[in-house]
Amino acid sequence: MPSRRPLIAGNWKMNGSESFVRAFCGAIARAQIPAGVSVLLLPPAGYLAQAVQVLGDCGVECGAQNVHAAPSGAYTGELAAEMVKDLGGRWLMVGHSERREYCAESDELVAEKFQAALRAGLHPILCVGETLAQRQDGNAERVVGAQVHAVADLVGASAFASATLAYEPVWAIGTGQTATPDEAQAMHAFVRAQLAQIAPDQAPVMRILYGGSMNADNARGLLAQPDIDGGLVGGASLEVAQFLEIVRMGADLVSG
Ligand code: 13P
């Protein structure tokens, strides 16, 4: 069985404040993060440097939720991957369904942002997932497969192998309606099979996170699945006690 170190990531989305970051990251820095699990926070970009500074050398890393694909230039209001690095971020999430939906991000644009992350030396997290209608129409695998392959086609197999994937069924995000462990495992196994076509040597060691209403009540069952290597937690990542509980479950239950 390949060894995949579990990763629990908190996507704060557009939530937080200076005082929230100070309290939350201070509590994380003081907490005993169990050995064997990696923890990542994705605060709003404006708070990235503060989060990095408050976390200090506790081992918890930070990243951004989105960037522009270009390295710099006349793109008013945008943020470049190089700036994320400059602010102390190590990770970059691309392709979140809220950006695909509200900002009309195509598979191709997501691939360009993924490439920007690699260019800046950031670890990319590629989010994939189908809508309820796509699932009901029997198209979930086709949609998710296309999202994965669009990125691999642009960046190539070797670069893709350094990525983390996150399966986030759109119908489970912010709805309280989690995929069952079996439903999630089935799609994670499908994603890993796609990865095996793209990067056969790397697919067994690539992490695939689950996201979509993960919380302290349901995380244990999800994380116990063989192809679920961690969580991308939204709402429940805003409560530090609950987030740390999920982190501990990751350390307890996800093993290679
Ligand atoms: P929720 O956990 O709030 O459903 O959000 C999931 C998510 O979108 C994480 O990126």
Coordinates of C-alpha atoms in Angstrom, one line a residue, residues 41-171:
L41 CA -4.9 27.0 5.8
L42 CA -6.2 29.0 2.8
P43 CA -7.3 32.4 4.2
P44 CA -8.4 35.3 2.0
A45 CA -5.3 36.6 0.2
G46 CA -5.4 39.9 2.2
Y47 CA -4.8 38.0 5.4
L48 CA -2.2 35.6 4.0
A49 CA 0.9 37.3 5.3
Q50 CA -0.7 37.8 8.7
A51 CA -1.7 34.1 8.9
V52 CA 1.8 33.0 8.0
Q53 CA 3.3 35.4 10.6
V54 CA 1.0 34.3 13.4
L55 CA 1.5 30.6 12.6
G56 CA 5.3 31.1 12.8
D57 CA 7.3 27.8 12.7
C58 CA 4.4 25.6 14.0
G59 CA 4.6 23.6 10.7
V60 CA 1.1 24.6 9.4
E61 CA 1.4 26.1 6.0
C62 CA -0.7 28.6 4.1
G63 CA -1.8 29.2 0.6
A64 CA -4.2 31.2 -1.6
Q65 CA -7.6 30.4 -2.9
N66 CA -7.1 31.8 -6.4
V67 CA -4.8 33.8 -8.6
H68 CA -4.6 35.3 -12.1
A69 CA -2.8 33.2 -14.6
A70 CA -0.4 35.9 -15.6
P71 CA 2.8 36.5 -13.7
S72 CA 2.3 40.3 -13.5
G73 CA 0.8 43.1 -15.6
A74 CA -2.2 45.3 -16.2
Y75 CA -4.9 43.2 -14.5
T76 CA -6.5 45.5 -12.0
G77 CA -7.6 43.9 -8.8
E78 CA -5.8 40.6 -9.4
L79 CA -3.2 38.7 -7.6
A80 CA -0.3 36.8 -9.1
A81 CA 1.1 33.4 -8.0
E82 CA 4.5 35.0 -7.4
M83 CA 2.8 37.4 -5.0
V84 CA 1.3 34.5 -3.0
K85 CA 4.9 33.1 -2.7
D86 CA 6.1 36.6 -1.7
L87 CA 3.5 36.8 1.0
G88 CA 4.7 33.5 2.5
G89 CA 2.2 31.2 0.8
R90 CA 3.3 27.7 -0.2
W91 CA 0.1 26.4 -1.8
L92 CA -2.4 27.5 -4.4
M93 CA -5.9 26.1 -4.9
V94 CA -7.3 26.3 -8.4
G95 CA -10.6 25.3 -10.0
H96 CA -12.8 25.7 -6.9
S97 CA -16.4 25.2 -8.1
E98 CA -17.4 28.6 -6.7
R99 CA -14.9 30.1 -9.1
R100 CA -15.9 27.9 -11.9
E101 CA -19.5 28.9 -11.4
Y102 CA -19.5 32.5 -10.3
C103 CA -16.4 33.6 -12.2
A104 CA -17.1 31.4 -15.3
E105 CA -13.7 29.7 -15.0
S106 CA -13.3 27.1 -17.8
D107 CA -11.2 23.9 -17.5
E108 CA -8.6 25.6 -19.7
L109 CA -8.3 28.7 -17.5
V110 CA -8.0 26.5 -14.4
A111 CA -5.2 24.7 -16.2
E112 CA -3.4 28.0 -16.9
K113 CA -3.7 29.0 -13.2
F114 CA -2.3 25.6 -12.3
Q115 CA 0.6 26.2 -14.5
A116 CA 1.1 29.6 -12.9
A117 CA 1.3 27.9 -9.5
L118 CA 4.0 25.6 -10.8
R119 CA 5.9 28.5 -12.3
A120 CA 5.9 30.3 -9.0
G121 CA 7.1 27.2 -7.1
L122 CA 3.8 26.7 -5.3
H123 CA 2.1 23.4 -4.6
P124 CA -1.1 23.3 -6.7
I125 CA -4.4 21.9 -5.4
L126 CA -6.7 21.1 -8.3
C127 CA -10.4 21.1 -7.3
V128 CA -12.8 19.0 -9.4
G129 CA -16.4 18.0 -9.0
E130 CA -19.7 17.7 -10.7
T131 CA -23.0 19.5 -10.1
L132 CA -26.2 17.8 -9.0
A133 CA -27.7 17.9 -12.5
Q134 CA -24.5 16.4 -14.0
R135 CA -24.6 13.6 -11.5
Q136 CA -28.3 13.0 -12.1
D137 CA -27.7 12.9 -15.8
G138 CA -25.1 10.2 -15.3
N139 CA -22.3 12.6 -16.4
A140 CA -20.3 12.9 -13.1
E141 CA -17.3 10.9 -14.2
R142 CA -17.2 12.5 -17.7
V143 CA -17.2 16.0 -16.1
V144 CA -14.6 15.2 -13.5
G145 CA -12.4 13.3 -15.9
A146 CA -12.4 16.2 -18.3
Q147 CA -11.4 18.6 -15.5
V148 CA -8.5 16.4 -14.6
H149 CA -7.3 15.8 -18.2
A150 CA -7.6 19.5 -19.2
V151 CA -4.9 20.3 -16.6
A152 CA -2.7 17.3 -17.5
D153 CA -2.9 18.2 -21.2
L154 CA -1.5 21.7 -20.5
V155 CA 1.2 21.0 -17.9
G156 CA 2.2 17.5 -18.8
A157 CA 2.3 14.4 -16.7
S158 CA 5.5 15.0 -14.8
A159 CA 4.4 18.5 -13.6
F160 CA 1.0 17.2 -12.8
A161 CA 2.4 14.5 -10.6
S162 CA 3.4 17.1 -8.0
A163 CA -0.2 18.2 -7.5
T164 CA -2.8 17.4 -4.9
L165 CA -6.3 16.8 -6.1
A166 CA -9.5 17.7 -4.3
Y167 CA -12.9 16.1 -5.2
E168 CA -15.6 18.4 -4.2
P169 CA -19.1 17.5 -5.4
V170 CA -20.8 20.8 -6.0
W171 CA -24.1 19.5 -4.5

